[in-house]
XYZ file of C-alpha atoms in Angstrom:
279
model
C 8.431 10.657 9.488
C 10.807 11.338 12.355
C 14.452 10.343 12.386
C 13.731 7.540 14.848
C 14.250 4.338 12.911
C 15.559 0.784 13.097
C 16.818 -1.502 10.333
C 16.933 -5.291 10.427
C 18.651 -7.553 7.893
C 17.727 -11.240 7.978
C 16.622 -10.855 11.578
C 19.687 -8.952 12.829
C 19.805 -5.197 13.588
C 22.120 -3.425 11.163
C 23.159 -0.045 9.834
C 24.724 -1.285 6.574
C 23.376 -3.165 3.568
C 25.464 -5.770 1.734
C 26.053 -5.413 -2.002
C 25.506 -6.572 -4.645
C 21.786 -7.251 -4.373
C 19.354 -8.031 -7.171
C 16.717 -5.887 -5.507
C 18.874 -2.818 -6.115
C 20.248 -4.007 -9.461
C 16.990 -5.109 -11.106
C 14.108 -4.445 -8.706
C 14.051 -8.215 -8.217
C 11.875 -8.477 -5.126
C 8.654 -7.565 -3.385
C 7.683 -5.430 -0.398
C 4.920 -4.712 2.090
C 4.245 -1.587 4.151
C 2.515 -2.175 7.487
C 1.165 0.121 10.171
C 2.336 -0.858 13.662
C 0.279 0.104 16.703
C 1.832 -0.337 20.149
C 4.147 -3.062 18.874
C 1.453 -4.907 16.904
C 1.572 -5.035 13.082
C -1.977 -4.361 11.926
C -3.670 -6.841 9.589
C -0.425 -8.753 9.263
C -1.998 -11.865 7.739
C -3.411 -9.907 4.795
C 0.024 -8.452 4.099
C 1.673 -11.857 4.314
C -0.890 -13.339 1.923
C -0.070 -10.677 -0.658
C 3.655 -11.126 -0.011
C 3.262 -14.829 -0.742
C 1.498 -14.015 -4.014
C 4.364 -11.760 -5.007
C 6.986 -14.366 -4.163
C 5.159 -16.927 -6.293
C 4.776 -14.511 -9.207
C 8.534 -13.803 -9.246
C 9.444 -17.421 -8.450
C 11.420 -16.353 -5.370
C 11.850 -19.220 -2.876
C 9.318 -19.248 -0.060
C 10.484 -17.384 3.048
C 7.114 -16.630 4.598
C 7.807 -18.186 7.998
C 11.065 -16.263 8.364
C 9.381 -13.040 7.205
C 6.581 -13.488 9.730
C 8.988 -14.122 12.600
C 11.245 -11.182 11.750
C 8.272 -8.898 11.221
C 6.852 -9.704 14.643
C 10.224 -9.219 16.352
C 10.890 -5.841 14.731
C 7.341 -4.625 15.446
C 7.657 -5.718 19.079
C 10.951 -3.817 19.274
C 9.142 -0.667 18.097
C 6.673 -1.133 20.932
C 9.513 -1.516 23.417
C 10.868 1.803 22.182
C 7.488 3.342 23.109
C 6.705 4.173 19.490
C 2.922 4.232 19.765
C 2.563 4.307 15.993
C 5.188 3.156 13.521
C 5.483 2.299 9.846
C 7.250 -0.933 8.948
C 8.517 -1.760 5.471
C 9.290 -5.412 4.807
C 11.358 -6.009 1.654
C 12.294 -9.397 0.233
C 14.932 -9.561 -2.518
C 16.469 -12.434 -4.431
C 19.814 -11.490 -2.884
C 23.029 -11.464 -4.972
C 23.751 -13.852 -7.807
C 25.749 -14.283 -10.957
C 26.168 -11.189 -13.122
C 23.306 -10.566 -15.529
C 19.539 -10.916 -15.507
C 19.345 -14.692 -15.071
C 18.603 -15.498 -11.406
C 20.480 -18.163 -9.474
C 18.427 -21.220 -8.595
C 17.122 -21.746 -5.030
C 19.078 -18.845 -3.581
C 17.897 -17.972 -0.065
C 16.034 -14.642 -0.212
C 17.216 -11.615 1.732
C 14.745 -10.030 4.189
C 15.152 -6.339 4.971
C 12.926 -4.575 7.504
C 12.941 -0.837 8.172
C 10.808 0.582 10.999
C 10.194 4.304 11.474
C 8.353 6.016 14.293
C 5.263 7.723 12.887
C 4.942 11.375 13.829
C 1.140 11.435 13.613
C -1.684 9.590 15.345
C -2.880 6.689 13.193
C -6.171 6.719 15.090
C -7.214 10.130 13.725
C -8.784 10.516 10.265
C -6.613 12.625 7.961
C -7.896 15.896 6.547
C -9.359 16.002 3.047
C -6.707 15.505 0.361
C -6.128 17.544 -2.778
C -5.474 15.587 -5.970
C -4.102 16.008 -9.461
C -4.098 13.610 -12.418
C -0.785 12.032 -13.341
C 0.631 12.691 -16.782
C 2.212 9.243 -16.816
C -0.022 6.224 -17.439
C 0.508 2.853 -15.761
C 1.872 0.129 -18.019
C -0.329 -2.882 -18.710
C 1.443 -6.008 -17.476
C -0.973 -8.626 -16.135
C 1.844 -10.952 -15.058
C 3.146 -8.353 -12.589
C -0.142 -6.613 -11.827
C -1.714 -6.603 -8.359
C 1.502 -7.434 -6.424
C 3.957 -5.029 -4.778
C 7.167 -5.622 -6.709
C 10.134 -3.282 -6.307
C 9.797 -1.544 -9.688
C 7.997 1.704 -8.788
C 9.285 4.316 -11.279
C 5.778 5.170 -12.481
C 4.754 5.942 -8.910
C 7.937 7.973 -8.330
C 7.240 10.180 -11.350
C 3.574 10.655 -10.433
C 4.468 11.510 -6.828
C 7.015 14.032 -8.066
C 4.308 15.670 -10.196
C 1.998 15.920 -7.184
C 4.782 17.435 -5.109
C 5.619 19.988 -7.805
C 1.947 20.934 -8.134
C 1.404 21.278 -4.396
C -1.213 18.516 -4.125
C -1.362 15.689 -1.597
C -1.823 12.832 -4.048
C -2.070 11.985 -7.709
C -4.640 9.898 -9.588
C -3.083 7.425 -12.007
C -4.821 6.044 -15.089
C -4.143 2.975 -17.199
C -3.236 2.932 -20.901
C -6.912 3.304 -21.870
C -7.431 6.278 -19.516
C -9.479 4.318 -16.980
C -9.053 5.024 -13.282
C -6.595 2.730 -11.531
C -5.650 4.231 -8.170
C -3.758 7.050 -6.535
C 0.024 6.807 -6.242
C -0.076 5.202 -2.805
C -3.547 3.798 -2.410
C -6.753 2.474 -3.901
C -9.493 4.796 -5.089
C -13.182 4.723 -4.096
C -16.185 6.686 -5.395
C -19.690 6.916 -3.937
C -22.468 7.076 -6.547
C -26.054 7.225 -5.285
C -25.264 5.123 -2.228
C -23.160 2.542 -4.103
C -19.445 2.322 -3.367
C -17.394 1.914 -6.553
C -13.710 1.062 -6.930
C -11.664 0.502 -10.102
C -11.533 -3.094 -11.320
C -7.838 -4.024 -11.364
C -6.648 -6.504 -13.987
C -3.599 -5.400 -15.986
C -2.062 -2.941 -13.531
C -2.429 -1.593 -10.015
C -2.095 -3.156 -6.573
C -4.733 -5.002 -4.551
C -4.458 -3.106 -1.281
C -5.058 -4.710 2.094
C -7.439 -1.905 3.161
C -9.227 -2.183 -0.182
C -9.818 -5.838 0.601
C -11.073 -5.065 4.106
C -13.466 -2.428 2.763
C -14.875 -4.715 0.055
C -15.081 -7.928 2.080
C -15.769 -6.726 5.607
C -16.194 -3.090 6.561
C -18.591 -1.867 3.863
C -20.873 -4.941 4.104
C -21.053 -4.463 7.890
C -22.430 -0.971 7.219
C -24.940 -2.225 4.665
C -23.061 -0.522 1.822
C -23.094 -2.178 -1.595
C -19.604 -2.317 -3.133
C -18.900 -2.882 -6.812
C -15.681 -3.137 -8.828
C -16.063 -1.415 -12.198
C -14.252 0.152 -15.127
C -14.324 3.829 -14.190
C -13.247 7.060 -15.867
C -12.538 10.599 -14.758
C -16.132 11.466 -15.708
C -17.346 9.003 -13.082
C -15.079 10.637 -10.530
C -16.254 14.166 -11.269
C -19.912 13.123 -10.870
C -19.309 11.169 -7.636
C -21.051 12.201 -4.428
C -17.945 11.350 -2.399
C -14.357 10.336 -3.140
C -11.705 8.810 -0.908
C -8.715 6.520 -1.098
C -7.290 3.792 1.108
C -3.837 2.601 2.098
C -2.160 0.833 4.991
C -0.889 3.984 6.731
C -3.980 6.200 6.568
C -6.601 3.446 6.276
C -8.941 5.803 4.405
C -8.534 9.468 3.539
C -11.282 11.702 2.167
C -10.678 13.666 -1.021
C -11.577 17.350 -0.806
C -10.574 18.661 -4.226
C -9.437 17.746 -7.728
C -8.852 20.834 -9.819
C -12.002 22.936 -9.555
C -14.128 20.029 -8.320
C -14.705 19.926 -4.552
C -16.317 17.379 -2.250
C -17.674 18.318 1.160
C -19.503 15.104 2.090
C -17.303 12.368 3.585
C -19.871 10.319 5.494
C -18.973 6.922 3.997
C -15.261 7.509 4.506
C -15.836 8.479 8.127
C -18.028 5.430 8.765
C -15.373 3.109 7.305
C -12.686 4.740 9.434
C -14.809 4.075 12.502
C -14.973 0.393 11.518
C -11.177 0.427 11.408
C -11.034 1.991 14.881
C -13.371 -0.726 16.141
C -10.779 -3.300 15.001
C -8.147 -1.668 17.234
C -10.152 -2.154 20.425
């Protein structure tokens, strides 16, 4: 990221954040990370759908209309600044309340938006990533699974391990050692022409690009997609491996330990489908 950034609080530009806030105190909130292209937030409706699911799961009062309006304004502002590509983080917290864990009833949520100019071209496929396997395992919590709540300590520790080991990303497993995802994205394997992705139930996040791949992009290419319980053995025998997220769309995996992958044809074809959406 560059140092070019803008912060908005409840629709107003700001450089300070009010305290206390339950998002900071307890991780009481949800967030979305969107890619902005020439002032347009990409696949905004998918992000807002997941945001709504998170708000319902945490019983935070609905603020979807306000979030949509503020998101569009801040993204447009990035375009006016001539930021061709930008990353926008939308955070919704339960705001302040009485001391302790018990939330106040019907408190208006706080909406925080941070936009940063992206220092790379989001229209160019990233180079092949190197991976490691996280020592930490994701906790099983079906009530909080699949949404993007603010509690991300497992991801922080896994990302720190990847950084210390000099790899680009880190594969995370669940409590039964099944594949879940990478730290910041959903994992995909190609086995004999079939595209496989971990079935997410008790942990993990349902990514917007994962949804687009499963429901739209892969079917348009005639690729069969299947959600399955997968292990590291499945990964090591895969013909191709890649992961998806909102900032890179898809990124091929080149190496995990001594295992290398040179074929990235499915990943490249899916990235082209993404580029077609930008036209």
